[in-house]
CSV table of C-alpha atoms in Angstrom, one decimal:
chain,number,residue,atom,x,y,z
A,1,GLN,CA,-149.0,14.3,113.9
A,2,ASN,CA,-149.4,17.7,112.2
A,3,THR,CA,-148.9,17.0,108.5
A,4,GLU,CA,-151.3,19.5,107.0
A,5,ILE,CA,-150.1,22.0,104.4
A,6,ASP,CA,-153.0,24.3,103.4
A,7,TRP,CA,-155.5,23.3,106.2
A,8,LYS,CA,-154.6,26.3,108.4
A,9,ALA,CA,-154.9,28.7,105.4
A,10,TYR,CA,-158.3,27.1,104.5
A,11,MET,CA,-159.5,27.6,108.1
A,12,ASP,CA,-158.3,31.3,108.1
A,13,GLU,CA,-160.2,31.9,104.9
A,14,VAL,CA,-163.4,30.2,106.2
A,15,GLU,CA,-163.1,32.1,109.5
A,16,GLY,CA,-163.1,35.4,107.5
A,17,VAL,CA,-166.5,34.4,106.0
A,18,ILE,CA,-167.9,33.3,109.4
A,19,ASN,CA,-166.8,36.7,110.8
A,20,GLY,CA,-168.9,38.4,108.2
A,21,THR,CA,-166.5,39.2,105.4
A,22,TYR,CA,-168.2,38.4,102.0
A,23,ASP,CA,-165.8,40.4,99.8
A,24,TYR,CA,-163.6,37.7,98.1
A,25,ILE,CA,-160.7,40.2,97.7
A,26,GLN,CA,-160.5,40.6,101.5
A,27,LEU,CA,-160.5,36.8,102.3
A,28,LYS,CA,-156.9,35.6,102.9
A,29,GLY,CA,-155.1,32.7,104.6
A,30,ASP,CA,-151.4,32.4,105.5
A,31,THR,CA,-150.6,31.0,102.1
A,32,GLY,CA,-152.3,33.8,100.2
A,33,PRO,CA,-155.8,34.9,99.0
A,34,LEU,CA,-158.9,32.7,98.7
A,35,VAL,CA,-158.9,31.3,95.1
A,36,TYR,CA,-161.6,28.7,95.3
A,37,PRO,CA,-165.3,29.0,94.5
A,38,ALA,CA,-168.1,29.2,97.1
A,39,GLY,CA,-168.8,25.5,97.4
A,40,PHE,CA,-165.4,25.1,99.0
A,41,VAL,CA,-166.3,27.8,101.6
A,42,TYR,CA,-169.5,26.0,102.7
A,43,ILE,CA,-167.9,22.5,102.9
A,44,PHE,CA,-164.9,23.7,104.8
A,45,THR,CA,-167.1,25.8,107.1
A,46,GLY,CA,-168.8,22.5,108.0
A,47,LEU,CA,-165.3,21.0,108.7
A,48,TYR,CA,-164.3,24.1,110.6
A,49,TYR,CA,-167.2,23.6,113.1
A,50,LEU,CA,-166.7,19.8,113.2
A,51,THR,CA,-163.0,20.0,114.0
A,52,ASP,CA,-163.3,22.5,116.9
A,53,HIS,CA,-162.6,25.6,114.7
A,54,GLY,CA,-160.0,23.7,112.7
A,55,GLN,CA,-157.9,22.9,115.8
A,56,ASN,CA,-158.5,19.2,115.9
A,57,ILE,CA,-156.4,18.1,113.0
A,58,ARG,CA,-156.5,14.4,114.0
A,59,LEU,CA,-160.3,14.4,113.6
A,60,SER,CA,-160.1,16.2,110.2
A,61,GLN,CA,-157.7,13.4,109.1
A,62,TYR,CA,-160.3,10.8,110.1
A,63,VAL,CA,-162.9,12.7,108.1
A,64,PHE,CA,-160.6,12.8,105.0
A,65,ALA,CA,-160.0,9.0,105.5
A,66,VAL,CA,-163.8,8.6,105.1
A,67,PHE,CA,-163.7,10.8,102.0
A,68,TYR,CA,-160.9,8.6,100.7
A,69,LEU,CA,-162.9,5.4,101.2
A,70,ILE,CA,-166.0,6.9,99.6
A,71,THR,CA,-163.9,7.9,96.6
A,72,LEU,CA,-162.6,4.4,96.3
A,73,LEU,CA,-166.1,2.9,96.4
A,74,LEU,CA,-167.3,5.3,93.7
A,75,VAL,CA,-164.2,4.6,91.5
A,76,PHE,CA,-164.6,0.8,92.0
A,77,ARG,CA,-168.2,1.0,91.0
A,78,ILE,CA,-167.3,2.7,87.8
A,79,TYR,CA,-164.6,0.1,87.1
A,80,HIS,CA,-167.0,-2.7,87.9
A,81,ARG,CA,-169.7,-1.3,85.6
A,82,THR,CA,-167.2,-1.1,82.7
A,83,LYS,CA,-165.3,-4.4,83.3
A,84,LYS,CA,-162.3,-2.9,81.4
A,85,VAL,CA,-159.5,-3.4,83.9
A,86,PRO,CA,-158.1,-6.7,85.3
A,87,PRO,CA,-158.8,-7.1,89.0
A,88,TYR,CA,-155.1,-7.1,90.1
A,89,VAL,CA,-154.9,-3.4,89.0
A,90,PHE,CA,-157.1,-2.5,92.0
A,91,PHE,CA,-154.2,-3.3,94.2
A,92,PHE,CA,-152.3,-0.3,92.7
A,93,VAL,CA,-155.3,1.9,93.0
A,94,CYS,CA,-155.7,1.1,96.7
A,95,CYS,CA,-152.4,0.4,98.1
A,96,ALA,CA,-149.5,1.4,95.9
A,97,SER,CA,-149.6,5.2,95.9
A,98,TYR,CA,-148.0,6.8,98.9
A,99,ARG,CA,-148.6,10.2,97.3
A,100,ILE,CA,-152.4,9.7,97.1
A,101,HIS,CA,-152.7,8.5,100.7
A,102,SER,CA,-150.7,11.6,101.7
A,103,ILE,CA,-152.8,14.0,99.7
A,104,PHE,CA,-156.1,12.7,101.1
A,105,VAL,CA,-155.4,11.8,104.7
A,106,LEU,CA,-152.3,13.7,105.8
A,107,ARG,CA,-152.3,17.0,103.8
A,108,LEU,CA,-156.0,17.7,103.9
A,109,PHE,CA,-156.2,19.5,100.5
A,110,ASN,CA,-159.5,20.4,98.9
A,111,ASP,CA,-158.7,18.5,95.6
A,112,PRO,CA,-159.9,15.1,97.0
A,113,VAL,CA,-163.2,16.6,98.1
A,114,ALA,CA,-163.8,17.9,94.5
A,115,MET,CA,-162.8,14.6,93.0
A,116,MET,CA,-165.1,12.6,95.4
A,117,LEU,CA,-168.1,14.7,94.2
A,118,LEU,CA,-167.0,14.3,90.6
A,119,PHE,CA,-166.8,10.5,90.8
A,120,GLY,CA,-170.3,10.6,92.4
A,121,ALA,CA,-171.5,12.6,89.4
A,122,ILE,CA,-170.0,10.1,87.0
A,123,ASN,CA,-171.8,7.2,88.8
A,124,LEU,CA,-175.1,9.1,88.3
A,125,PHE,CA,-174.3,9.6,84.6
A,126,LEU,CA,-173.8,5.8,84.3
A,127,ASP,CA,-177.1,5.2,86.0
A,128,GLY,CA,-178.8,7.5,83.4
A,129,ARG,CA,-179.5,10.2,86.1
A,130,TRP,CA,-178.1,13.0,84.0
A,131,THR,CA,-179.9,16.0,85.7
A,132,LEU,CA,-178.8,14.9,89.2
A,133,GLY,CA,-175.4,14.1,87.8
A,134,CYS,CA,-175.0,17.6,86.3
A,135,ALA,CA,-176.1,19.1,89.7
A,136,LEU,CA,-173.4,17.1,91.5
A,137,TYR,CA,-170.8,17.9,88.8
A,138,SER,CA,-171.5,21.7,89.3
A,139,LEU,CA,-171.1,21.2,93.0
A,140,ALA,CA,-167.7,19.6,92.4
A,141,VAL,CA,-166.7,22.6,90.2
A,142,SER,CA,-167.7,24.9,93.1
A,143,VAL,CA,-165.1,23.2,95.3
A,144,LYS,CA,-162.2,23.4,92.8
A,145,MET,CA,-162.1,24.6,89.3
A,146,ASN,CA,-160.0,21.7,88.0
A,147,VAL,CA,-163.2,19.6,87.5
A,148,LEU,CA,-163.9,21.8,84.5
A,149,LEU,CA,-161.3,19.7,82.6
A,150,PHE,CA,-164.0,17.1,82.4
A,151,ALA,CA,-166.5,19.7,80.9
A,152,PRO,CA,-165.7,19.2,77.1
A,153,GLY,CA,-166.3,15.5,77.4
A,154,LEU,CA,-169.4,16.0,79.5
A,155,LEU,CA,-170.8,18.6,76.9
A,156,PHE,CA,-170.1,16.1,74.1
A,157,LEU,CA,-171.9,13.3,76.0
A,158,LEU,CA,-174.9,15.5,76.8
A,159,LEU,CA,-175.2,16.6,73.1
A,160,CYS,CA,-175.1,12.9,72.0
A,161,GLU,CA,-177.6,11.8,74.6
A,162,PHE,CA,-180.1,14.7,74.4
A,163,GLY,CA,-179.3,17.0,71.3
A,164,LEU,CA,-178.8,20.7,71.6
A,165,TRP,CA,-182.2,21.9,72.9
A,166,LYS,CA,-182.5,19.3,75.7
A,167,THR,CA,-178.9,19.9,76.7
A,168,LEU,CA,-179.5,23.6,77.4
A,169,PRO,CA,-181.6,23.1,80.6
A,170,LYS,CA,-178.9,20.9,82.0
A,171,LEU,CA,-176.2,23.5,81.3
A,172,THR,CA,-178.5,26.2,82.8
A,173,LEU,CA,-178.9,24.1,85.9
A,174,CYS,CA,-175.0,23.9,86.3
A,175,ALA,CA,-174.8,27.7,85.9
A,176,VAL,CA,-177.7,28.4,88.3
A,177,ILE,CA,-176.1,26.2,91.0
A,178,GLN,CA,-172.8,28.3,90.6
A,179,LEU,CA,-174.8,31.5,91.0
A,180,VAL,CA,-176.8,30.4,94.0
A,181,LEU,CA,-173.8,29.1,95.8
A,182,GLY,CA,-171.9,32.3,95.1
A,183,LEU,CA,-174.8,34.6,95.8
A,184,PRO,CA,-173.7,36.0,99.2
A,185,PHE,CA,-170.3,36.9,97.7
A,186,LEU,CA,-171.7,38.1,94.3
A,187,LEU,CA,-174.0,40.6,96.1
A,188,VAL,CA,-171.0,42.2,97.8
A,189,ASN,CA,-168.3,42.1,95.1
A,190,PRO,CA,-169.3,40.2,91.9
A,191,VAL,CA,-166.1,41.1,90.0
A,192,GLY,CA,-163.9,40.2,93.0
A,193,TYR,CA,-165.7,36.8,93.3
A,194,PHE,CA,-165.3,35.8,89.7
A,195,SER,CA,-161.7,37.1,89.4
A,196,GLN,CA,-160.6,35.2,92.5
A,197,ALA,CA,-162.7,32.0,92.4
A,198,PHE,CA,-162.4,31.4,88.6
A,199,ASP,CA,-159.0,33.0,87.9
A,200,LEU,CA,-157.8,31.3,84.7
A,201,GLY,CA,-154.7,33.4,84.3
A,202,ARG,CA,-153.2,32.6,87.7
A,203,GLN,CA,-149.4,32.5,87.7
A,204,PHE,CA,-147.9,29.3,89.2
A,205,LEU,CA,-144.5,29.2,91.0
A,206,PHE,CA,-141.8,27.4,89.2
A,207,LYS,CA,-140.5,25.8,92.4
A,208,TRP,CA,-143.6,23.6,92.8
A,209,THR,CA,-144.0,22.4,89.2
A,210,VAL,CA,-144.0,18.6,88.7
A,211,ASN,CA,-144.2,18.6,84.9
A,212,TRP,CA,-142.1,21.5,83.5
A,213,ARG,CA,-139.0,21.3,85.6
A,214,PHE,CA,-136.8,20.8,82.5
A,215,LEU,CA,-137.8,24.2,81.0
A,216,PRO,CA,-136.0,27.5,81.9
A,217,GLU,CA,-138.0,29.5,84.4
A,218,ASP,CA,-138.6,32.4,82.0
A,219,VAL,CA,-140.1,30.0,79.4
A,220,PHE,CA,-142.3,28.5,82.1
A,221,LEU,CA,-143.6,31.9,83.1
A,222,SER,CA,-144.1,33.1,79.5
A,223,ARG,CA,-147.6,34.0,78.4
A,224,TYR,CA,-146.7,32.7,74.9
A,225,PHE,CA,-145.9,29.3,76.3
A,226,HIS,CA,-149.3,29.3,78.1
A,227,LEU,CA,-151.0,30.3,74.9
A,228,ALA,CA,-149.2,27.5,73.0
A,229,LEU,CA,-150.4,25.0,75.6
A,230,LEU,CA,-153.9,26.2,75.4
A,231,LEU,CA,-153.9,25.9,71.6
A,232,ALA,CA,-152.5,22.4,71.9
A,233,HIS,CA,-155.2,21.5,74.5
A,234,ILE,CA,-158.0,22.8,72.3
A,235,THR,CA,-156.6,21.2,69.1
A,236,THR,CA,-156.2,17.8,70.7
A,237,LEU,CA,-159.7,18.0,72.1
A,238,VAL,CA,-161.2,18.9,68.7
A,239,LEU,CA,-159.3,16.1,67.0
A,240,PHE,CA,-160.6,13.6,69.6
A,241,VAL,CA,-164.2,14.8,69.2
A,242,LEU,CA,-164.1,14.6,65.4
A,243,LYS,CA,-162.0,11.5,64.9
A,244,ARG,CA,-162.3,9.4,68.0
A,245,TRP,CA,-165.4,10.1,70.1
A,246,LYS,CA,-167.8,10.8,67.2
A,247,ARG,CA,-168.7,7.6,65.4
A,248,SER,CA,-167.8,7.5,61.8
A,249,GLY,CA,-171.4,7.4,60.5
A,250,ASN,CA,-172.4,10.6,62.3
A,251,SER,CA,-171.8,14.3,61.5
A,252,ILE,CA,-171.4,16.8,64.3
A,253,TRP,CA,-174.6,18.5,63.0
A,254,SER,CA,-176.6,15.3,63.4
A,255,ILE,CA,-175.5,15.2,67.0
A,256,LEU,CA,-176.5,18.8,67.6
A,257,ALA,CA,-179.8,18.4,65.8
A,258,ASP,CA,-180.7,15.3,67.9
A,259,GLN,CA,-180.7,13.1,64.8
A,260,SER,CA,-177.9,11.0,66.1
A,261,GLU,CA,-178.8,7.3,66.1
A,262,ARG,CA,-176.5,6.6,69.0
A,263,LYS,CA,-176.7,6.5,72.7
A,264,GLU,CA,-173.4,6.2,74.5
A,265,THR,CA,-172.4,2.9,76.0
A,266,ILE,CA,-171.2,2.9,79.6
A,267,ILE,CA,-167.7,2.1,78.4
A,268,GLN,CA,-167.7,5.0,75.9
A,269,THR,CA,-169.2,7.5,78.5
A,270,VAL,CA,-166.4,6.8,81.0
A,271,LEU,CA,-163.7,6.9,78.3
A,272,VAL,CA,-164.8,10.3,76.9
A,273,LEU,CA,-164.9,11.9,80.4
A,274,PHE,CA,-161.6,10.4,81.5
A,275,THR,CA,-159.9,11.3,78.2
A,276,SER,CA,-161.2,14.9,78.3
A,277,ASN,CA,-159.6,15.3,81.8
A,278,PHE,CA,-156.4,13.6,80.8
A,279,ILE,CA,-155.9,15.8,77.7
A,280,GLY,CA,-156.2,18.8,80.1
A,281,MET,CA,-153.5,17.3,82.4
A,282,CYS,CA,-151.1,16.7,79.5
A,283,PHE,CA,-151.2,20.4,78.4
A,284,SER,CA,-151.5,21.9,81.9
A,285,ARG,CA,-149.4,25.0,82.6
A,286,SER,CA,-148.2,23.5,85.8
A,287,LEU,CA,-149.0,20.5,87.9
A,288,HIS,CA,-148.4,20.7,91.7
A,289,TYR,CA,-148.1,17.6,93.9
A,290,GLN,CA,-151.7,17.6,95.1
A,291,PHE,CA,-152.9,17.7,91.5
A,292,TYR,CA,-152.0,14.0,91.1
A,293,VAL,CA,-155.4,13.2,92.6
A,294,TRP,CA,-157.0,14.9,89.5
A,295,TYR,CA,-156.3,11.9,87.4
A,296,PHE,CA,-154.7,9.1,89.5
A,297,HIS,CA,-157.9,7.0,89.7
A,298,THR,CA,-158.5,7.3,85.9
A,299,LEU,CA,-155.1,6.2,84.8
A,300,PRO,CA,-155.6,2.4,84.9
A,301,TYR,CA,-158.9,2.8,82.9
A,302,LEU,CA,-157.1,4.9,80.3
A,303,LEU,CA,-154.2,2.5,80.0
A,304,TRP,CA,-156.4,-0.6,79.6
A,305,SER,CA,-158.6,1.3,77.1
A,306,GLY,CA,-155.8,2.1,74.7
A,307,GLY,CA,-156.0,0.7,71.2
A,308,VAL,CA,-152.5,-0.9,71.3
A,309,LYS,CA,-153.3,-4.6,71.9
A,310,LYS,CA,-149.5,-5.3,71.9
A,311,LEU,CA,-149.0,-3.1,75.0
A,312,ALA,CA,-148.5,-5.9,77.5
A,313,HIS,CA,-150.0,-5.8,81.0
A,314,LEU,CA,-146.5,-5.5,82.4
A,315,LEU,CA,-145.7,-2.5,80.3
A,316,ARG,CA,-148.9,-0.8,81.4
A,317,VAL,CA,-148.0,-1.5,85.1
A,318,LEU,CA,-144.6,-0.1,84.4
A,319,ILE,CA,-146.1,3.1,83.0
A,320,LEU,CA,-148.2,3.4,86.2
A,321,GLY,CA,-145.1,2.9,88.2
A,322,LEU,CA,-143.1,5.6,86.3
A,323,ILE,CA,-145.9,8.1,86.7
A,324,GLU,CA,-146.0,7.3,90.4
A,325,LEU,CA,-142.2,7.8,90.6
A,326,SER,CA,-142.5,11.2,88.9
A,327,TRP,CA,-145.1,12.4,91.3
A,328,ASN,CA,-143.1,11.1,94.3
A,329,THR,CA,-139.8,12.8,93.3
A,330,TYR,CA,-139.5,15.9,95.5
A,331,PRO,CA,-138.3,18.4,94.4
A,332,SER,CA,-139.0,17.4,90.8
A,333,THR,CA,-136.0,17.0,88.5
A,334,ASN,CA,-135.5,17.3,84.7
A,335,TYR,CA,-135.7,13.6,84.4
A,336,SER,CA,-138.8,13.1,86.6
A,337,SER,CA,-140.6,15.8,84.5
A,338,LEU,CA,-139.5,14.4,81.2
A,339,SER,CA,-140.5,10.9,82.1
A,340,LEU,CA,-144.0,12.1,83.2
A,341,HIS,CA,-144.4,13.7,79.7
A,342,VAL,CA,-143.2,10.6,78.0
A,343,CYS,CA,-145.7,8.5,79.9
A,344,HIS,CA,-148.5,11.0,79.2
A,345,PHE,CA,-147.6,10.9,75.5
A,346,ILE,CA,-147.6,7.1,75.4
A,347,ILE,CA,-151.1,7.0,77.0
A,348,LEU,CA,-152.4,9.7,74.7
A,349,LEU,CA,-151.0,7.9,71.7
A,350,CYS,CA,-152.7,4.6,72.8
A,351,LEU,CA,-156.0,6.4,73.2
A,352,TRP,CA,-155.6,7.9,69.7
A,353,LEU,CA,-154.9,4.5,68.2
A,354,ASN,CA,-158.0,3.2,69.9
A,355,PRO,CA,-160.3,2.1,67.0
A,356,THR,CA,-163.5,4.3,66.7
A,357,PRO,CA,-166.3,2.2,68.1
A,358,ALA,CA,-168.9,1.0,65.7
A,359,LEU,CA,-172.5,2.0,66.2
A,360,PRO,CA,-174.0,-0.3,68.8
A,361,SER,CA,-176.7,-2.8,67.7
A,362,GLN,CA,-177.3,-1.0,64.4
A,363,LYS,CA,-178.3,-4.3,62.8
A,364,SER,CA,-180.7,-5.1,65.6
A,365,ASP,CA,-182.1,-1.5,65.2
A,366,ASN,CA,-182.7,-2.2,61.5
A,367,LYS,CA,-184.3,-5.5,62.3
A,368,ALA,CA,-186.6,-3.8,64.8
A,369,LYS,CA,-187.6,-1.2,62.2
A,370,ARG,CA,-188.5,-3.9,59.7
A,371,HIS,CA,-190.7,-5.6,62.3
């Protein structure tokens, strides 16, 4: 069954590159210009050849089914390492989301590919393989820019783990990977490449929005509204860094100067990364249906990490259900958009009320120093 949405456009864009067009401005598909970085081009070029020049859609769906299973394995490994979420929740992660199955296996968007690489990177961070993790993270960004929503959390973790000077080589590695991947396009039209692949000011269509349906269209399209959202996003991130992620005993300067006594626990590492991405989702200018995959697999973790002990298991499952319902309402309505924001606000509030973790094993450290 032919259920793809952007697949044909992806194949047209990739075909342009195969035919020798390296100017990003010239690369177009039937849904518009190419707006993804170079990693996307290489991965989908591979899929282009694998699926008989993009004609064999059934085979591409099988490939995406494999991507889906790999993503689930990577997500389950994170959940298993943190032991935060009761086992029955995995049923919802695997089986309960029609929309997620559709995004992965039927629609063939590039978002799932980026998220698969991202969850691979998080697994590497948990294993202490930060350099390799940063390389894979940069590769995920090169497939789709939404992965940058995890960047503030990742930067914070790198500074905590290594201090400023030892973090710089890892940031340089991420940048170099972007430059190397984009090199064939940068040599032809550098401005065109960056303006298309990393276009932060792109206007979204009101008809596709999942989260702002209750606003008048002129407000939705207003640059002032976008600026207010950006300000709210940055403010919320800064508050979480200063009041929630940073442990009370440490100043920001001690983290930068590598005098921080702490190394992140696995639970805290995952929480910082997932929260960083979630804050970005809360203040996003527009969410389209395929963007659900950006945070779906992190939602149970965030819900079960919240500081409200009174929030019963049933209520958490209800919030998951309401979010699922909002993303499955097509076209979105005032109520579906509002309920999504209410659910987001409840999760954000629970994360804020999460008590700041104490320094791990400080007493044992002091004992060790005495000995």
